[in-house]
mmCIF file of C-alpha atoms and ligand atoms in Angstrom:
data_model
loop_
_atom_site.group_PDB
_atom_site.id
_atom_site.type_symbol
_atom_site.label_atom_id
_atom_site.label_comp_id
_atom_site.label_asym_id
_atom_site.label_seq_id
_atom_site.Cartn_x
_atom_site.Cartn_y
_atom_site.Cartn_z
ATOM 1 C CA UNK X 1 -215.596 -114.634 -29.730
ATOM 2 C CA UNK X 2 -218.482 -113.943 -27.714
ATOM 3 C CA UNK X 3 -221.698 -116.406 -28.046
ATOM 4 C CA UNK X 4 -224.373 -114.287 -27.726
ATOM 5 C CA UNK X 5 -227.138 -117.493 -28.689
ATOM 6 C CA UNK X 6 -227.162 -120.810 -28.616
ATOM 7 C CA UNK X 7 -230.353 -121.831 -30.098
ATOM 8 C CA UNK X 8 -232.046 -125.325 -31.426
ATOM 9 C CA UNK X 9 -230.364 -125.127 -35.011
ATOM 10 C CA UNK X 10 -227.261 -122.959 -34.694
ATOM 11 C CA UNK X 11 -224.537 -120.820 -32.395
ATOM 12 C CA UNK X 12 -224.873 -117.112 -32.427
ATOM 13 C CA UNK X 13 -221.368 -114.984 -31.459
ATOM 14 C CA UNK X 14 -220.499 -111.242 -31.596
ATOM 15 C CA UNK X 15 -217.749 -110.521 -33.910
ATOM 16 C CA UNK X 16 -216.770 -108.056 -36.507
ATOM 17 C CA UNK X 17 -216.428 -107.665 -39.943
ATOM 18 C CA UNK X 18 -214.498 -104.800 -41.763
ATOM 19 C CA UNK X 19 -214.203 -102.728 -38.700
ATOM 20 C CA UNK X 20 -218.121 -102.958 -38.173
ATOM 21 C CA UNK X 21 -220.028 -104.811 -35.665
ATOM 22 C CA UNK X 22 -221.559 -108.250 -36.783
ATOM 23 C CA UNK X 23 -222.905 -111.587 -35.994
ATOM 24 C CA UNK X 24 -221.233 -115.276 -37.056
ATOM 25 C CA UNK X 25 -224.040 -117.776 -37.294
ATOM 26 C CA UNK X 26 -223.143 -121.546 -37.350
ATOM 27 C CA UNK X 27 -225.175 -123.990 -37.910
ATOM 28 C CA UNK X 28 -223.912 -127.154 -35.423
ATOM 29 C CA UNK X 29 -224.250 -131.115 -37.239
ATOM 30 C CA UNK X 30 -226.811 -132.768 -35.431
ATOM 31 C CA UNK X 31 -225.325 -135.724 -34.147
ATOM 32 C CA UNK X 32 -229.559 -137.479 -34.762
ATOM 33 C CA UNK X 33 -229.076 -137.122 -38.563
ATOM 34 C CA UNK X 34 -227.982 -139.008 -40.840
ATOM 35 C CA UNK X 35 -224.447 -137.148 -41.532
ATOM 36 C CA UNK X 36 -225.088 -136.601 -45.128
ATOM 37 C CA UNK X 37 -228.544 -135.411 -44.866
ATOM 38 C CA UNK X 38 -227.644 -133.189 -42.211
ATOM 39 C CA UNK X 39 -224.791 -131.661 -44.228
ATOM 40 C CA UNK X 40 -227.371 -130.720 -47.117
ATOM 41 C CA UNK X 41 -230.322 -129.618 -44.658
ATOM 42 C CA UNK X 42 -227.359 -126.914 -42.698
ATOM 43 C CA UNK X 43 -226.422 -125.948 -46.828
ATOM 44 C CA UNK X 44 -229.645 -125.182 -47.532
ATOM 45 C CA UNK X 45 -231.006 -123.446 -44.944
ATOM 46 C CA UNK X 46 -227.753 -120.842 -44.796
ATOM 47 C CA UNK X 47 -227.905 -120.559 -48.397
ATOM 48 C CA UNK X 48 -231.711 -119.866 -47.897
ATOM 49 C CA UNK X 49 -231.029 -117.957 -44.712
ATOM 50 C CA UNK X 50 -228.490 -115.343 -46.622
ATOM 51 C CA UNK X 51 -230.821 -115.044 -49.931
ATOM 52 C CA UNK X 52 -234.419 -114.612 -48.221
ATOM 53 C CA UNK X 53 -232.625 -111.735 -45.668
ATOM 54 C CA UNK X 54 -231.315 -109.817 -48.967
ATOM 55 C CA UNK X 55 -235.087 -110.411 -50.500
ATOM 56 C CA UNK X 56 -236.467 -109.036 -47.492
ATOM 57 C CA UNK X 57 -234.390 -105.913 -47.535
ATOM 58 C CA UNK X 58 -234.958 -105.297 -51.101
ATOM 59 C CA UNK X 59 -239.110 -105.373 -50.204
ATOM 60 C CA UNK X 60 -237.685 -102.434 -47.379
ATOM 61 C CA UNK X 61 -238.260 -105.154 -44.626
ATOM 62 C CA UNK X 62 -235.836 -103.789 -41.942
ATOM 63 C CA UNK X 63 -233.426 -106.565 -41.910
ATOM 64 C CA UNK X 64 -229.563 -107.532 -41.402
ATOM 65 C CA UNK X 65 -227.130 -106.759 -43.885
ATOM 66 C CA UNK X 66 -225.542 -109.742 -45.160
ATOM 67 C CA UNK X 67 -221.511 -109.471 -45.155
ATOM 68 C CA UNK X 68 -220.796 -113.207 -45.710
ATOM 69 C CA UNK X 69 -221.558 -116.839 -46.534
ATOM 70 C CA UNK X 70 -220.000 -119.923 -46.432
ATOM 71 C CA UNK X 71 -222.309 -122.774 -47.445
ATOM 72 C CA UNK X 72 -219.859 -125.319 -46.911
ATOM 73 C CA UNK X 73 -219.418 -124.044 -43.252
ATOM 74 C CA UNK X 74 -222.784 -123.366 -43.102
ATOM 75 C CA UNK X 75 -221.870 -120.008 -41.781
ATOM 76 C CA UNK X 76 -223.253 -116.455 -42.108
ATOM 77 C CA UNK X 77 -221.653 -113.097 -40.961
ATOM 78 C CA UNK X 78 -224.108 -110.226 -40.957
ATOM 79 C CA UNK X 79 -224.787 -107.014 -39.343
ATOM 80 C CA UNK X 80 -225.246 -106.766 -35.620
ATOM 81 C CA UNK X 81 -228.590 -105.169 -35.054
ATOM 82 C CA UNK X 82 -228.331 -103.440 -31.561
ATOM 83 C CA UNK X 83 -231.313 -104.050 -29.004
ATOM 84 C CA UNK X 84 -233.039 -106.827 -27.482
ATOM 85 C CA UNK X 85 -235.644 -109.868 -28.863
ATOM 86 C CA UNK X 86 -239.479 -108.762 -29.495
ATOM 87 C CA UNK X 87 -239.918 -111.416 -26.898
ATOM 88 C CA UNK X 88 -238.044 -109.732 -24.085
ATOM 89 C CA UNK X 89 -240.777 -106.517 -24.017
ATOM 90 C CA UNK X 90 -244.222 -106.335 -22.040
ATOM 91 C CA UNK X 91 -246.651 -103.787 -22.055
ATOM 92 C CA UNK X 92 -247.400 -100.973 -24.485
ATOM 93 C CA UNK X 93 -243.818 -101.425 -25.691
ATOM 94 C CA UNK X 94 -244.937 -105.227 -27.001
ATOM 95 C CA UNK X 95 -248.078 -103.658 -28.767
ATOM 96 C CA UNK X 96 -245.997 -100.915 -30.806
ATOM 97 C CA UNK X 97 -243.468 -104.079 -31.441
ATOM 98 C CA UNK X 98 -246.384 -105.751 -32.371
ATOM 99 C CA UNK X 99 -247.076 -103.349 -35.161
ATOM 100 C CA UNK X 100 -244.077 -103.154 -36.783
ATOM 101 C CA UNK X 101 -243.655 -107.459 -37.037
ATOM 102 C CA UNK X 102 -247.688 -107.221 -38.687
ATOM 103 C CA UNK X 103 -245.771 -104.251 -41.098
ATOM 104 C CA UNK X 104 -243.373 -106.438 -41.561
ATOM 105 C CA UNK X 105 -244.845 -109.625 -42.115
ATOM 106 C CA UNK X 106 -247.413 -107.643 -44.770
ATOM 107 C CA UNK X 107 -244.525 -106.535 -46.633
ATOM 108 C CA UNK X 108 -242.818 -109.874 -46.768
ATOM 109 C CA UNK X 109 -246.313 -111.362 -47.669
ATOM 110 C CA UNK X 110 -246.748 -108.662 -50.312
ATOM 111 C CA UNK X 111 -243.332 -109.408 -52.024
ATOM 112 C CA UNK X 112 -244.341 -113.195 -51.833
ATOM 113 C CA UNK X 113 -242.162 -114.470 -49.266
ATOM 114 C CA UNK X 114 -243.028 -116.832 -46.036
ATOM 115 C CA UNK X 115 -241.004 -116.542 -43.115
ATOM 116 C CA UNK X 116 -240.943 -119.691 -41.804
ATOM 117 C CA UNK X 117 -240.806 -119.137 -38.044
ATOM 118 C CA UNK X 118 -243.037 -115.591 -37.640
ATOM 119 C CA UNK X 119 -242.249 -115.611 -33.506
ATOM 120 C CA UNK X 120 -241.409 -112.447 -31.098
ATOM 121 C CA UNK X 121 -238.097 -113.979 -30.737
ATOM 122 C CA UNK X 122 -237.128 -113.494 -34.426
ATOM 123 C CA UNK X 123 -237.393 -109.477 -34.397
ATOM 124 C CA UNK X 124 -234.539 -107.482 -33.159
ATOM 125 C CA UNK X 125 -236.004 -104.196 -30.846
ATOM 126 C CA UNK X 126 -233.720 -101.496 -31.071
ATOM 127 C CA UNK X 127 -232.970 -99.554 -28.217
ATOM 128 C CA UNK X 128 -234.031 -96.271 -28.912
ATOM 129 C CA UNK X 129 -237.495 -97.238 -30.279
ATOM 130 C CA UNK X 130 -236.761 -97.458 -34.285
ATOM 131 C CA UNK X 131 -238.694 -100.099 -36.240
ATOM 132 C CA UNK X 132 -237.805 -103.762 -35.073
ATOM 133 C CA UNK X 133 -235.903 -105.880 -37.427
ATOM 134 C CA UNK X 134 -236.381 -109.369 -38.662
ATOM 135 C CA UNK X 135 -233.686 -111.948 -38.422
ATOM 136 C CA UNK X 136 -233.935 -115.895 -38.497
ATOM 137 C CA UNK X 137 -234.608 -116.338 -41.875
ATOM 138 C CA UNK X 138 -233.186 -120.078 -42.387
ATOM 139 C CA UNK X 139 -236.923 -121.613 -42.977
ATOM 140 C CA UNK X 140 -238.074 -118.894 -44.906
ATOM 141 C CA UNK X 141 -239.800 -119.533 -48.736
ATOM 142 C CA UNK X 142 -240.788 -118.347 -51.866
ATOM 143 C CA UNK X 143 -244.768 -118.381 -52.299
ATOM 144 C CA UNK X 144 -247.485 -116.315 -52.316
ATOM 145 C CA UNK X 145 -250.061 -118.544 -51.367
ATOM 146 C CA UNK X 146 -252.464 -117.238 -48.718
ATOM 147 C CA UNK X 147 -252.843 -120.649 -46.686
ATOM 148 C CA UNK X 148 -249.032 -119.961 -46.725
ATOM 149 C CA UNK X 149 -249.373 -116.853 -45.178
ATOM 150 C CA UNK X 150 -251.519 -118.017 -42.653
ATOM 151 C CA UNK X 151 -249.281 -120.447 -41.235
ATOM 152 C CA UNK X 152 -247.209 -117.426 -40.330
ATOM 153 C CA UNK X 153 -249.512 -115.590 -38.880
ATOM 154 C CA UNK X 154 -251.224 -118.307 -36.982
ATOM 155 C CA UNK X 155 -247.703 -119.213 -35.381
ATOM 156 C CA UNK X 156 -247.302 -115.646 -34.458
ATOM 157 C CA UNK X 157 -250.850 -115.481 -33.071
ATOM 158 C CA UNK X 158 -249.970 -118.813 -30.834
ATOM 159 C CA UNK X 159 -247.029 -117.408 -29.473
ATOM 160 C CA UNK X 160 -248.595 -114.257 -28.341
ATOM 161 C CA UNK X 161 -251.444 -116.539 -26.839
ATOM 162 C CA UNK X 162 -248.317 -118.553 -24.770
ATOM 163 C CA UNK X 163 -245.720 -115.776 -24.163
ATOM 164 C CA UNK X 164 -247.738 -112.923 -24.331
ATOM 165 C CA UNK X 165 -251.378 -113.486 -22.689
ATOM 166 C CA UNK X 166 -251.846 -110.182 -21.072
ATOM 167 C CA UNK X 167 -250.965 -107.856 -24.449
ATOM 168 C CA UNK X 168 -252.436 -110.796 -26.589
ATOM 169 C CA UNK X 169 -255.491 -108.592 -27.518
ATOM 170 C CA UNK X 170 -254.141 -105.448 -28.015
ATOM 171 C CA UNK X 171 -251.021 -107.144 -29.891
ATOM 172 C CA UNK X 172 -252.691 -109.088 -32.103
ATOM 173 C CA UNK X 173 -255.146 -105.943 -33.560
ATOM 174 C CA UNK X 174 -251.958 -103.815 -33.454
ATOM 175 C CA UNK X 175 -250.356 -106.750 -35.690
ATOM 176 C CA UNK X 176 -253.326 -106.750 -38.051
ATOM 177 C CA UNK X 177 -253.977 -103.219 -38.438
ATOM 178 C CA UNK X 178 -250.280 -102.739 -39.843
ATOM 179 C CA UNK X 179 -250.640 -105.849 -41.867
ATOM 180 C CA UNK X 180 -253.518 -104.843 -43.429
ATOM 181 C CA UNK X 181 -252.338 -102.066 -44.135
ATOM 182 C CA UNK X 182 -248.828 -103.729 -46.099
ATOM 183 C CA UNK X 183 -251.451 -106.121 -47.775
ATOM 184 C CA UNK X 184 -254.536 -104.624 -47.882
ATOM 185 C CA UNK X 185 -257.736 -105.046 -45.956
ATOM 186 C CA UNK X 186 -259.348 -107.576 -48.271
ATOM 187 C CA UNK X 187 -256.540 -109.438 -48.739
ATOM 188 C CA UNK X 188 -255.777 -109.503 -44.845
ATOM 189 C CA UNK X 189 -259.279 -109.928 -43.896
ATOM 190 C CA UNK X 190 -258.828 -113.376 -45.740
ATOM 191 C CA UNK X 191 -256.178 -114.454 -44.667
ATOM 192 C CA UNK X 192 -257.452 -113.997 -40.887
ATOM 193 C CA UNK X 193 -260.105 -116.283 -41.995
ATOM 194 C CA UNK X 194 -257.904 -118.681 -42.912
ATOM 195 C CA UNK X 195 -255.900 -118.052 -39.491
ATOM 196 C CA UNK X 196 -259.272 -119.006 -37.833
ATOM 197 C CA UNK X 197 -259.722 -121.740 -39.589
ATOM 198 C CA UNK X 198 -256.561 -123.443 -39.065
ATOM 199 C CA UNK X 199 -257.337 -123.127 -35.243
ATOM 200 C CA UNK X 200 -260.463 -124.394 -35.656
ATOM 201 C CA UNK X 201 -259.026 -127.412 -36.817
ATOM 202 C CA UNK X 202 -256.553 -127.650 -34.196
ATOM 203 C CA UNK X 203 -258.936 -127.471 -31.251
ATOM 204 C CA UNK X 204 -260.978 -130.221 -33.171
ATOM 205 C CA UNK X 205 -258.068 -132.033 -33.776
ATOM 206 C CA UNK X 206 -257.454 -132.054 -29.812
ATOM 207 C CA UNK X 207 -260.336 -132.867 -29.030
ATOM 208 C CA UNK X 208 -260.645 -135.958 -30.917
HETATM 209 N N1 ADP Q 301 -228.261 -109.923 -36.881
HETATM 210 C C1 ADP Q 301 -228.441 -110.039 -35.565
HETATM 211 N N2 ADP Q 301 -228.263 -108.977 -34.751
HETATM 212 C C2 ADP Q 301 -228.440 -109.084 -33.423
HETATM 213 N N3 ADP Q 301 -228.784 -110.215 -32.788
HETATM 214 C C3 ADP Q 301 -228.979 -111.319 -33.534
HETATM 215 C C4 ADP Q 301 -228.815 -111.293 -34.957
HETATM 216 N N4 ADP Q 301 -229.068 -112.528 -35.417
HETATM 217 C C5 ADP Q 301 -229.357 -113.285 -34.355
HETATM 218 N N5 ADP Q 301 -229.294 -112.576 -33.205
HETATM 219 C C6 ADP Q 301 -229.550 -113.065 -31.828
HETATM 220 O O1 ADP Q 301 -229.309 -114.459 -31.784
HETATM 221 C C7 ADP Q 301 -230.523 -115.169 -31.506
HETATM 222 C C8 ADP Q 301 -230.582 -116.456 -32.330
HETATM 223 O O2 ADP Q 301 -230.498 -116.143 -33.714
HETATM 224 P P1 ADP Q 301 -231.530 -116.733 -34.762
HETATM 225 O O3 ADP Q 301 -231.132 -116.252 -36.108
HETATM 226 O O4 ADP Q 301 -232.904 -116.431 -34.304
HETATM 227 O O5 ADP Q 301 -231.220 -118.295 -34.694
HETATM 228 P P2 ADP Q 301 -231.992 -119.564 -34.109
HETATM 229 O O6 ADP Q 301 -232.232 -120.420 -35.302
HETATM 230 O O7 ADP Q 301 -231.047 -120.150 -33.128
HETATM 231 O O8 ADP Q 301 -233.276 -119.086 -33.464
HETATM 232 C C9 ADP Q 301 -231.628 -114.179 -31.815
HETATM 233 O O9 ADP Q 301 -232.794 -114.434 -31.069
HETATM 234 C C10 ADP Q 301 -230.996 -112.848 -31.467
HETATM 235 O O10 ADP Q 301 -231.077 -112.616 -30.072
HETATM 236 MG MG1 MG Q 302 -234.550 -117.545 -33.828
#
């Protein structure tokens, strides 16, 4: 098997399932934890990982079908979305990307569901231009509470402001026009508040 990702929680290899192109995602023991702890916290977040994915799809979140779990592996085979990582685009390319993560994220929001780690990285580009897809949902969660929401969307601001500085204007209204429009303009109009706020707090925070 191919590893196409080795990231900070788990291995990511090419493989096949039923004849159809797919994904195994593993989720390594960290040798730091406590064994037993670590055991539950890998559990958890594939269990998580598989049922947040299907939620997303069923809110018509472009998103990986899920073909298999094994908890007690902590193991997930799912579809192989062809294409690249949001993160790997520049330019007018990144803004359009940028749109469809804010669509995205509105209708996940809307449906009342966090995801957890809202970065350019977690979206899957396809190649000929088709809506990007969101993947790495293993710290995802159920709640529709705005200062929830924010935390998403203040993550996905910083990482434009870090990875992305020359598209970060354009990017960021892209990503809030096609939120707002998932969510609404009040409601997203509020939560950008909040957004502002949190930073706010962070630059005091450095400061002091
Ligand atoms: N369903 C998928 N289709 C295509 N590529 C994927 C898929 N899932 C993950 N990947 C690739 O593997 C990388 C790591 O997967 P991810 O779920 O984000 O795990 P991690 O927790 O390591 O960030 C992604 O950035 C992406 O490049
Ligand atoms: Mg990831």
């Amino acid at each position: 098997m191919r590893l196409l990702s080795r990231g900070a929680e788990g291995d990511v290899y090419e493989s096949a399932w039923d004849g159809r192109p797919a994904i195994l995602k593993v989720r390594r023991p960290k040798e730091y934890r406590d064994a037993a702890l670590d055991a539950r916290i890998r559990k958890q977040r594939t269990a998580r990982e598989a049922r947040m994915i299907q939620r997303a799809k069923s809110a018509g979140v472009p998103a990986p079908i899920v073909y298999f779990v094994d908890v007690g592996r902590s193991s997930i085979v799912m579809q192989l979305m062809p294409g690249r990582p949001a993160s790997l685009f520049s330019g007018s390319r990144l803004v359009e990307l940028s749109g469809q993560m804010g669509r995205a994220a509105g209708m996940l929001h809307a449906a009342g569901i966090m995801h957890g780690d809202l970065t350019t990285a977690n979206f899957v580009a396809p190649p000929g231009g088709g809506p990007a897809c969101a993947i790495d949902f293993g710290l995802s969660a159920s709640t529709g509470k705005p200062e929830d929401h924010a935390v998403d969307l203040r993550l996905f601001r910083e990482v434009l402001g870090s990875a992305h500085v020359e598209e970060m204007g354009g990017a960021w209204d892209k990503f809030m026009s096609e939120y707002a429009s998932a969510v609404g303009g009040r409601r997203a109009g509020r939560i950008a508040g909040l957004v502002s706020a949190i930073e706010a707090r962070g630059r005091y925070a450095s400061v002091v």
